[in-house]
Amino acid sequence: MSNLDLELELESLPGFEEEWEDEMEYEGEEFLGRLFRRYFPTGSPRARVALSAAKNALAGGLGTAGSLAGGALGSLAGPAGTIAGGVAGGTLGAGIGGGLGSLLPDQEWELDGEWEYEGEPESEAEAMMEVLGAAATEAESEAEAEAFIGALVPLAAKLIPRLAPAVMRAAPRLIQGAARVARGLRRNPATRPLVRTVPTIIRNTARTIARQAAQGKPVTAKSAARALAGQTLRTVGNPRAAALAVRRSRALCARKQPARFF
């Protein structure tokens, strides 16, 4: 199956985007609990893993985006520093270090299809996201893993340039939540391979945020965190979605990086 076929199959999976708007009035874990009961009534072990990961996406407390991503990136050396440093220099450093909104074009927003990819599905930014997700899976330290995860949000925003400012305004909160998702998955050897799903989660979260912005809905830290939590629940909790995301990661990494990321 080609990477494009994988992407199309992922897109065909049932989503929450329309349904979870009915739950937005509820706070925090009540919001997640209602989604969980609606879509995972059996409470399988995988569903519980997904719920835990989604709770991490909602939680804060990791400090500022700069200290999380910039500080960790600055401490890396060797291959890890080469990969993350390249992203930091071209995207993350410009976006988080010096004003998130200035990273991407300040163009007038348009409503038709702006959350869709504007380039090829296997664009450079998209492939780099998968490489960083694989690197976060294999990283020896949490600082390294968080640096790789932190670089995903600006890259996801680059895939939707006309609505990227909406995503970048939520970037600090998305970086915090995504780092916590990855940290939780990394703690258990059985769930550590699911860190490879985080690029898919971030990419779909960015598209959800872009869709909300295109519809004239305000994008806040709270709504961004809920979008991230919903996509985490959807991807990690669905065996098919998770398997497709991991296969996609391996396929793109095989074309971009040495064998240790396969």
PDB file of C-alpha atoms in Angstrom:
ATOM      1  CA  MET A   1       0.000   0.000   0.000  1.00  0.00           C
ATOM      2  CA  SER A   2       1.393   3.427  -0.940  1.00  0.00           C
ATOM      3  CA  ASN A   3       1.777   6.274   1.532  1.00  0.00           C
ATOM      4  CA  LEU A   4      -1.034   8.105  -0.239  1.00  0.00           C
ATOM      5  CA  ASP A   5      -3.276   5.057   0.162  1.00  0.00           C
ATOM      6  CA  LEU A   6      -2.430   4.960   3.862  1.00  0.00           C
ATOM      7  CA  GLU A   7      -3.314   8.628   4.205  1.00  0.00           C
ATOM      8  CA  LEU A   8      -6.626   8.178   2.422  1.00  0.00           C
ATOM      9  CA  GLU A   9      -7.463   5.184   4.591  1.00  0.00           C
ATOM     10  CA  LEU A  10      -6.709   7.200   7.719  1.00  0.00           C
ATOM     11  CA  GLU A  11      -8.951   9.975   6.458  1.00  0.00           C
ATOM     12  CA  SER A  12     -11.809   7.501   5.985  1.00  0.00           C
ATOM     13  CA  LEU A  13     -11.828   6.433   9.624  1.00  0.00           C
ATOM     14  CA  PRO A  14     -14.754   7.684  11.719  1.00  0.00           C
ATOM     15  CA  GLY A  15     -13.869  10.903  13.520  1.00  0.00           C
ATOM     16  CA  PHE A  16     -15.135  12.985  16.392  1.00  0.00           C
ATOM     17  CA  GLU A  17     -14.902  16.445  14.845  1.00  0.00           C
ATOM     18  CA  GLU A  18     -18.626  17.041  14.461  1.00  0.00           C
ATOM     19  CA  GLU A  19     -19.835  14.958  17.384  1.00  0.00           C
ATOM     20  CA  TRP A  20     -17.518  16.309  20.074  1.00  0.00           C
ATOM     21  CA  GLU A  21     -18.827  19.833  19.617  1.00  0.00           C
ATOM     22  CA  ASP A  22     -21.877  18.645  21.576  1.00  0.00           C
ATOM     23  CA  GLU A  23     -19.588  17.919  24.520  1.00  0.00           C
ATOM     24  CA  MET A  24     -17.642  21.200  24.517  1.00  0.00           C
ATOM     25  CA  GLU A  25     -19.733  22.694  27.323  1.00  0.00           C
ATOM     26  CA  TYR A  26     -18.357  20.150  29.773  1.00  0.00           C
ATOM     27  CA  GLU A  27     -15.153  20.749  31.682  1.00  0.00           C
ATOM     28  CA  GLY A  28     -11.869  18.874  31.625  1.00  0.00           C
ATOM     29  CA  GLU A  29     -12.102  15.185  32.322  1.00  0.00           C
ATOM     30  CA  GLU A  30     -15.905  15.249  32.162  1.00  0.00           C
ATOM     31  CA  PHE A  31     -15.534  16.227  28.502  1.00  0.00           C
ATOM     32  CA  LEU A  32     -13.197  13.278  27.912  1.00  0.00           C
ATOM     33  CA  GLY A  33     -15.311  10.923  29.970  1.00  0.00           C
ATOM     34  CA  ARG A  34     -18.364  11.586  27.849  1.00  0.00           C
ATOM     35  CA  LEU A  35     -16.403  11.006  24.641  1.00  0.00           C
ATOM     36  CA  PHE A  36     -14.888   7.852  26.088  1.00  0.00           C
ATOM     37  CA  ARG A  37     -18.253   6.387  27.090  1.00  0.00           C
ATOM     38  CA  ARG A  38     -19.741   7.256  23.707  1.00  0.00           C
ATOM     39  CA  TYR A  39     -17.023   5.719  21.546  1.00  0.00           C
ATOM     40  CA  PHE A  40     -15.439   3.078  23.797  1.00  0.00           C
ATOM     41  CA  PRO A  41     -18.293   1.601  25.858  1.00  0.00           C
ATOM     42  CA  THR A  42     -16.494  -1.707  26.418  1.00  0.00           C
ATOM     43  CA  GLY A  43     -13.521  -0.126  28.183  1.00  0.00           C
ATOM     44  CA  SER A  44     -10.886  -2.363  26.552  1.00  0.00           C
ATOM     45  CA  PRO A  45      -7.244  -2.145  27.696  1.00  0.00           C
ATOM     46  CA  ARG A  46      -6.374  -0.201  24.546  1.00  0.00           C
ATOM     47  CA  ALA A  47      -9.240   2.196  25.206  1.00  0.00           C
ATOM     48  CA  ARG A  48      -7.933   2.801  28.718  1.00  0.00           C
ATOM     49  CA  VAL A  49      -4.483   3.543  27.319  1.00  0.00           C
ATOM     50  CA  ALA A  50      -6.097   5.988  24.906  1.00  0.00           C
ATOM     51  CA  LEU A  51      -8.040   7.677  27.703  1.00  0.00           C
ATOM     52  CA  SER A  52      -4.883   8.072  29.778  1.00  0.00           C
ATOM     53  CA  ALA A  53      -3.063   9.581  26.799  1.00  0.00           C
ATOM     54  CA  ALA A  54      -5.971  11.931  26.098  1.00  0.00           C
ATOM     55  CA  LYS A  55      -5.970  13.079  29.726  1.00  0.00           C
ATOM     56  CA  ASN A  56      -2.298  13.895  29.331  1.00  0.00           C
ATOM     57  CA  ALA A  57      -3.168  15.972  26.276  1.00  0.00           C
ATOM     58  CA  LEU A  58      -5.570  18.037  28.382  1.00  0.00           C
ATOM     59  CA  ALA A  59      -3.141  18.530  31.246  1.00  0.00           C
ATOM     60  CA  GLY A  60      -0.755  21.457  31.426  1.00  0.00           C
ATOM     61  CA  GLY A  61       2.131  22.167  33.688  1.00  0.00           C
ATOM     62  CA  LEU A  62       5.170  21.651  31.477  1.00  0.00           C
ATOM     63  CA  GLY A  63       6.242  25.260  31.471  1.00  0.00           C
ATOM     64  CA  THR A  64       6.547  27.568  28.498  1.00  0.00           C
ATOM     65  CA  ALA A  65       6.965  26.377  24.953  1.00  0.00           C
ATOM     66  CA  GLY A  66      10.383  28.009  24.804  1.00  0.00           C
ATOM     67  CA  SER A  67      11.759  26.202  27.844  1.00  0.00           C
ATOM     68  CA  LEU A  68      10.245  22.912  26.733  1.00  0.00           C
ATOM     69  CA  ALA A  69      11.311  22.830  23.118  1.00  0.00           C
ATOM     70  CA  GLY A  70      14.028  25.432  22.818  1.00  0.00           C
ATOM     71  CA  GLY A  71      15.871  24.436  25.973  1.00  0.00           C
ATOM     72  CA  ALA A  72      15.763  20.745  25.239  1.00  0.00           C
ATOM     73  CA  LEU A  73      16.850  21.263  21.651  1.00  0.00           C
ATOM     74  CA  GLY A  74      19.796  23.317  22.792  1.00  0.00           C
ATOM     75  CA  SER A  75      21.032  20.511  25.037  1.00  0.00           C
ATOM     76  CA  LEU A  76      21.205  17.867  22.323  1.00  0.00           C
ATOM     77  CA  ALA A  77      24.347  16.626  20.671  1.00  0.00           C
ATOM     78  CA  GLY A  78      25.165  14.148  17.937  1.00  0.00           C
ATOM     79  CA  PRO A  79      22.490  12.758  15.585  1.00  0.00           C
ATOM     80  CA  ALA A  80      19.667  13.914  17.838  1.00  0.00           C
ATOM     81  CA  GLY A  81      20.924  17.459  17.745  1.00  0.00           C
ATOM     82  CA  THR A  82      21.411  17.314  13.993  1.00  0.00           C
ATOM     83  CA  ILE A  83      17.809  16.315  13.326  1.00  0.00           C
ATOM     84  CA  ALA A  84      16.136  18.542  15.896  1.00  0.00           C
ATOM     85  CA  GLY A  85      18.530  21.410  15.354  1.00  0.00           C
ATOM     86  CA  GLY A  86      17.737  21.530  11.671  1.00  0.00           C
ATOM     87  CA  VAL A  87      14.068  21.848  12.427  1.00  0.00           C
ATOM     88  CA  ALA A  88      14.732  24.411  15.125  1.00  0.00           C
ATOM     89  CA  GLY A  89      16.766  26.553  12.785  1.00  0.00           C
ATOM     90  CA  GLY A  90      14.246  26.483   9.976  1.00  0.00           C
ATOM     91  CA  THR A  91      10.926  26.407  11.773  1.00  0.00           C
ATOM     92  CA  LEU A  92      10.824  25.919  15.518  1.00  0.00           C
ATOM     93  CA  GLY A  93      13.413  28.529  16.363  1.00  0.00           C
ATOM     94  CA  ALA A  94      11.739  31.140  14.194  1.00  0.00           C
ATOM     95  CA  GLY A  95       8.271  30.314  15.421  1.00  0.00           C
ATOM     96  CA  ILE A  96       8.602  29.711  19.140  1.00  0.00           C
ATOM     97  CA  GLY A  97      11.720  31.712  19.864  1.00  0.00           C
ATOM     98  CA  GLY A  98      10.636  34.929  18.205  1.00  0.00           C
ATOM     99  CA  GLY A  99       6.861  35.199  18.006  1.00  0.00           C
ATOM    100  CA  LEU A 100       4.759  32.239  16.990  1.00  0.00           C
ATOM    101  CA  GLY A 101       2.591  34.036  14.519  1.00  0.00           C
ATOM    102  CA  SER A 102       5.523  35.288  12.447  1.00  0.00           C
ATOM    103  CA  LEU A 103       6.665  31.826  11.368  1.00  0.00           C
ATOM    104  CA  LEU A 104       4.125  31.420   8.604  1.00  0.00           C
ATOM    105  CA  PRO A 105       2.547  33.601   5.918  1.00  0.00           C
ATOM    106  CA  ASP A 106       0.067  36.167   7.197  1.00  0.00           C
ATOM    107  CA  GLN A 107      -2.471  35.674   4.453  1.00  0.00           C
ATOM    108  CA  GLU A 108      -6.186  36.197   4.401  1.00  0.00           C
ATOM    109  CA  TRP A 109      -8.015  33.106   5.551  1.00  0.00           C
ATOM    110  CA  GLU A 110     -10.219  31.274   3.101  1.00  0.00           C
ATOM    111  CA  LEU A 111     -12.975  28.839   3.914  1.00  0.00           C
ATOM    112  CA  ASP A 112     -12.777  26.219   1.211  1.00  0.00           C
ATOM    113  CA  GLY A 113     -10.519  23.310   2.070  1.00  0.00           C
ATOM    114  CA  GLU A 114      -7.856  25.225   3.974  1.00  0.00           C
ATOM    115  CA  TRP A 115      -7.409  22.381   6.424  1.00  0.00           C
ATOM    116  CA  GLU A 116      -6.392  20.098   3.583  1.00  0.00           C
ATOM    117  CA  TYR A 117      -2.805  19.703   2.523  1.00  0.00           C
ATOM    118  CA  GLU A 118      -1.703  22.268   0.001  1.00  0.00           C
ATOM    119  CA  GLY A 119       1.246  20.233  -1.200  1.00  0.00           C
ATOM    120  CA  GLU A 120       1.901  16.598  -1.894  1.00  0.00           C
ATOM    121  CA  PRO A 121       0.918  14.217   0.934  1.00  0.00           C
ATOM    122  CA  GLU A 122       4.570  13.253   1.266  1.00  0.00           C
ATOM    123  CA  SER A 123       5.895  16.797   1.578  1.00  0.00           C
ATOM    124  CA  GLU A 124       9.224  17.514   3.214  1.00  0.00           C
ATOM    125  CA  ALA A 125       7.567  18.889   6.351  1.00  0.00           C
ATOM    126  CA  GLU A 126       5.283  15.878   6.598  1.00  0.00           C
ATOM    127  CA  ALA A 127       8.131  13.413   6.178  1.00  0.00           C
ATOM    128  CA  MET A 128      10.207  15.278   8.760  1.00  0.00           C
ATOM    129  CA  MET A 129       7.315  14.998  11.215  1.00  0.00           C
ATOM    130  CA  GLU A 130       7.464  11.225  10.915  1.00  0.00           C
ATOM    131  CA  VAL A 131      11.241  11.221  11.364  1.00  0.00           C
ATOM    132  CA  LEU A 132      10.888  13.314  14.517  1.00  0.00           C
ATOM    133  CA  GLY A 133       8.153  11.030  15.845  1.00  0.00           C
ATOM    134  CA  ALA A 134      10.386   8.015  15.313  1.00  0.00           C
ATOM    135  CA  ALA A 135      13.286   9.836  16.957  1.00  0.00           C
ATOM    136  CA  ALA A 136      11.092  10.639  19.966  1.00  0.00           C
ATOM    137  CA  THR A 137      10.200   6.955  20.217  1.00  0.00           C
ATOM    138  CA  GLU A 138      13.856   5.937  20.260  1.00  0.00           C
ATOM    139  CA  ALA A 139      15.244   8.861  22.291  1.00  0.00           C
ATOM    140  CA  GLU A 140      17.262   7.906  25.355  1.00  0.00           C
ATOM    141  CA  SER A 141      16.065  10.805  27.505  1.00  0.00           C
ATOM    142  CA  GLU A 142      12.799  12.630  28.065  1.00  0.00           C
ATOM    143  CA  ALA A 143      14.513  15.911  27.168  1.00  0.00           C
ATOM    144  CA  GLU A 144      15.420  14.562  23.749  1.00  0.00           C
ATOM    145  CA  ALA A 145      11.954  13.116  23.186  1.00  0.00           C
ATOM    146  CA  GLU A 146      10.250  16.371  24.205  1.00  0.00           C
ATOM    147  CA  ALA A 147      12.500  18.334  21.870  1.00  0.00           C
ATOM    148  CA  PHE A 148      11.516  16.164  18.933  1.00  0.00           C
ATOM    149  CA  ILE A 149       7.814  16.341  19.844  1.00  0.00           C
ATOM    150  CA  GLY A 150       7.986  20.107  20.306  1.00  0.00           C
ATOM    151  CA  ALA A 151       9.161  20.541  16.736  1.00  0.00           C
ATOM    152  CA  LEU A 152       6.068  18.818  15.322  1.00  0.00           C
ATOM    153  CA  VAL A 153       3.580  21.658  15.764  1.00  0.00           C
ATOM    154  CA  PRO A 154       5.303  24.256  13.532  1.00  0.00           C
ATOM    155  CA  LEU A 155       5.798  21.590  10.883  1.00  0.00           C
ATOM    156  CA  ALA A 156       2.101  20.659  11.003  1.00  0.00           C
ATOM    157  CA  ALA A 157       1.178  24.320  10.632  1.00  0.00           C
ATOM    158  CA  LYS A 158       3.322  24.572   7.510  1.00  0.00           C
ATOM    159  CA  LEU A 159       1.002  22.050   5.850  1.00  0.00           C
ATOM    160  CA  ILE A 160      -1.905  24.526   5.996  1.00  0.00           C
ATOM    161  CA  PRO A 161      -0.230  27.905   5.360  1.00  0.00           C
ATOM    162  CA  ARG A 162      -3.332  30.060   4.961  1.00  0.00           C
ATOM    163  CA  LEU A 163      -4.740  28.943   8.295  1.00  0.00           C
ATOM    164  CA  ALA A 164      -1.411  28.369  10.000  1.00  0.00           C
ATOM    165  CA  PRO A 165      -1.651  31.483  12.224  1.00  0.00           C
ATOM    166  CA  ALA A 166      -4.592  29.913  14.057  1.00  0.00           C
ATOM    167  CA  VAL A 167      -2.548  26.789  14.725  1.00  0.00           C
ATOM    168  CA  MET A 168       0.534  28.729  15.768  1.00  0.00           C
ATOM    169  CA  ARG A 169      -1.385  30.818  18.275  1.00  0.00           C
ATOM    170  CA  ALA A 170      -2.253  27.558  20.010  1.00  0.00           C
ATOM    171  CA  ALA A 171       1.259  26.131  19.620  1.00  0.00           C
ATOM    172  CA  PRO A 172       2.433  26.520  23.241  1.00  0.00           C
ATOM    173  CA  ARG A 173      -0.565  24.579  24.526  1.00  0.00           C
ATOM    174  CA  LEU A 174      -0.302  21.954  21.793  1.00  0.00           C
ATOM    175  CA  ILE A 175       3.395  21.427  22.484  1.00  0.00           C
ATOM    176  CA  GLN A 176       2.749  20.985  26.190  1.00  0.00           C
ATOM    177  CA  GLY A 177      -0.054  18.501  25.619  1.00  0.00           C
ATOM    178  CA  ALA A 178       1.744  16.515  22.921  1.00  0.00           C
ATOM    179  CA  ALA A 179       4.858  16.233  25.073  1.00  0.00           C
ATOM    180  CA  ARG A 180       2.792  14.812  27.905  1.00  0.00           C
ATOM    181  CA  VAL A 181       1.119  12.331  25.551  1.00  0.00           C
ATOM    182  CA  ALA A 182       4.508  11.123  24.337  1.00  0.00           C
ATOM    183  CA  ARG A 183       5.916  10.990  27.854  1.00  0.00           C
ATOM    184  CA  GLY A 184       3.048   8.807  29.049  1.00  0.00           C
ATOM    185  CA  LEU A 185       3.332   6.425  26.109  1.00  0.00           C
ATOM    186  CA  ARG A 186       7.119   6.161  26.477  1.00  0.00           C
ATOM    187  CA  ARG A 187       6.908   5.025  30.099  1.00  0.00           C
ATOM    188  CA  ASN A 188       5.521   1.595  29.217  1.00  0.00           C
ATOM    189  CA  PRO A 189       7.513  -0.574  26.784  1.00  0.00           C
ATOM    190  CA  ALA A 190       4.226  -1.994  25.489  1.00  0.00           C
ATOM    191  CA  THR A 191       2.905   1.441  24.499  1.00  0.00           C
ATOM    192  CA  ARG A 192       6.176   3.110  23.558  1.00  0.00           C
ATOM    193  CA  PRO A 193       5.810   2.235  19.834  1.00  0.00           C
ATOM    194  CA  LEU A 194       2.613   4.312  19.852  1.00  0.00           C
ATOM    195  CA  VAL A 195       4.742   7.441  20.165  1.00  0.00           C
ATOM    196  CA  ARG A 196       5.004   7.062  16.392  1.00  0.00           C
ATOM    197  CA  THR A 197       1.318   8.018  16.210  1.00  0.00           C
ATOM    198  CA  VAL A 198       1.958  11.487  17.654  1.00  0.00           C
ATOM    199  CA  PRO A 199       2.771  13.103  14.262  1.00  0.00           C
ATOM    200  CA  THR A 200      -0.585  11.869  12.940  1.00  0.00           C
ATOM    201  CA  ILE A 201      -2.306  13.173  16.079  1.00  0.00           C
ATOM    202  CA  ILE A 202      -0.652  16.587  15.732  1.00  0.00           C
ATOM    203  CA  ARG A 203      -1.350  16.809  12.006  1.00  0.00           C
ATOM    204  CA  ASN A 204      -5.037  15.980  12.463  1.00  0.00           C
ATOM    205  CA  THR A 205      -5.293  18.321  15.444  1.00  0.00           C
ATOM    206  CA  ALA A 206      -3.908  21.159  13.325  1.00  0.00           C
ATOM    207  CA  ARG A 207      -6.497  20.423  10.671  1.00  0.00           C
ATOM    208  CA  THR A 208      -9.289  20.388  13.272  1.00  0.00           C
ATOM    209  CA  ILE A 209      -8.135  23.767  14.606  1.00  0.00           C
ATOM    210  CA  ALA A 210      -7.920  25.132  11.070  1.00  0.00           C
ATOM    211  CA  ARG A 211     -11.441  23.913  10.367  1.00  0.00           C
ATOM    212  CA  GLN A 212     -12.736  25.634  13.500  1.00  0.00           C
ATOM    213  CA  ALA A 213     -11.000  28.879  12.553  1.00  0.00           C
ATOM    214  CA  ALA A 214     -12.346  28.713   9.012  1.00  0.00           C
ATOM    215  CA  GLN A 215     -15.846  28.405  10.454  1.00  0.00           C
ATOM    216  CA  GLY A 216     -15.321  31.567  12.487  1.00  0.00           C
ATOM    217  CA  LYS A 217     -15.012  29.794  15.828  1.00  0.00           C
ATOM    218  CA  PRO A 218     -12.476  31.204  18.300  1.00  0.00           C
ATOM    219  CA  VAL A 219      -9.321  29.145  18.741  1.00  0.00           C
ATOM    220  CA  THR A 220      -8.292  29.201  22.387  1.00  0.00           C
ATOM    221  CA  ALA A 221      -5.825  27.217  24.451  1.00  0.00           C
ATOM    222  CA  LYS A 222      -8.784  25.293  25.854  1.00  0.00           C
ATOM    223  CA  SER A 223     -10.281  24.424  22.475  1.00  0.00           C
ATOM    224  CA  ALA A 224      -6.849  23.468  21.130  1.00  0.00           C
ATOM    225  CA  ALA A 225      -6.227  21.162  24.084  1.00  0.00           C
ATOM    226  CA  ARG A 226      -9.591  19.517  23.556  1.00  0.00           C
ATOM    227  CA  ALA A 227      -8.927  19.028  19.861  1.00  0.00           C
ATOM    228  CA  LEU A 228      -5.606  17.400  20.752  1.00  0.00           C
ATOM    229  CA  ALA A 229      -7.239  15.199  23.387  1.00  0.00           C
ATOM    230  CA  GLY A 230      -9.983  14.116  20.994  1.00  0.00           C
ATOM    231  CA  GLN A 231      -7.541  13.221  18.235  1.00  0.00           C
ATOM    232  CA  THR A 232      -5.389  11.349  20.753  1.00  0.00           C
ATOM    233  CA  LEU A 233      -8.381   9.330  21.898  1.00  0.00           C
ATOM    234  CA  ARG A 234      -9.395   8.652  18.311  1.00  0.00           C
ATOM    235  CA  THR A 235      -5.955   7.551  17.105  1.00  0.00           C
ATOM    236  CA  VAL A 236      -4.521   5.668  20.074  1.00  0.00           C
ATOM    237  CA  GLY A 237      -7.843   4.040  20.921  1.00  0.00           C
ATOM    238  CA  ASN A 238      -8.561   2.769  17.413  1.00  0.00           C
ATOM    239  CA  PRO A 239      -6.321  -0.218  16.572  1.00  0.00           C
ATOM    240  CA  ARG A 240      -6.732   0.354  12.857  1.00  0.00           C
ATOM    241  CA  ALA A 241      -5.919   4.056  13.062  1.00  0.00           C
ATOM    242  CA  ALA A 242      -2.908   3.423  15.278  1.00  0.00           C
ATOM    243  CA  ALA A 243      -1.589   0.660  13.025  1.00  0.00           C
ATOM    244  CA  LEU A 244      -1.961   2.831   9.946  1.00  0.00           C
ATOM    245  CA  ALA A 245      -0.164   5.722  11.631  1.00  0.00           C
ATOM    246  CA  VAL A 246       2.741   3.489  12.661  1.00  0.00           C
ATOM    247  CA  ARG A 247       2.963   1.925   9.189  1.00  0.00           C
ATOM    248  CA  ARG A 248       2.943   5.366   7.643  1.00  0.00           C
ATOM    249  CA  SER A 249       5.720   6.451   9.986  1.00  0.00           C
ATOM    250  CA  ARG A 250       7.883   3.494   9.076  1.00  0.00           C
ATOM    251  CA  ALA A 251       7.278   3.940   5.354  1.00  0.00           C
ATOM    252  CA  LEU A 252       8.272   7.612   5.319  1.00  0.00           C
ATOM    253  CA  CYS A 253      11.187   7.126   7.713  1.00  0.00           C
ATOM    254  CA  ALA A 254      12.559   4.380   5.500  1.00  0.00           C
ATOM    255  CA  ARG A 255      12.902   6.980   2.756  1.00  0.00           C
ATOM    256  CA  LYS A 256      14.340   9.754   4.910  1.00  0.00           C
ATOM    257  CA  GLN A 257      16.575   8.348   7.641  1.00  0.00           C
ATOM    258  CA  PRO A 258      18.955   5.500   8.556  1.00  0.00           C
ATOM    259  CA  ALA A 259      17.648   2.090   9.546  1.00  0.00           C
ATOM    260  CA  ARG A 260      17.519   2.820  13.277  1.00  0.00           C
ATOM    261  CA  PHE A 261      14.301   4.798  12.705  1.00  0.00           C
ATOM    262  CA  PHE A 262      12.554   2.062  10.691  1.00  0.00           C
TER     263      PHE A 262
END
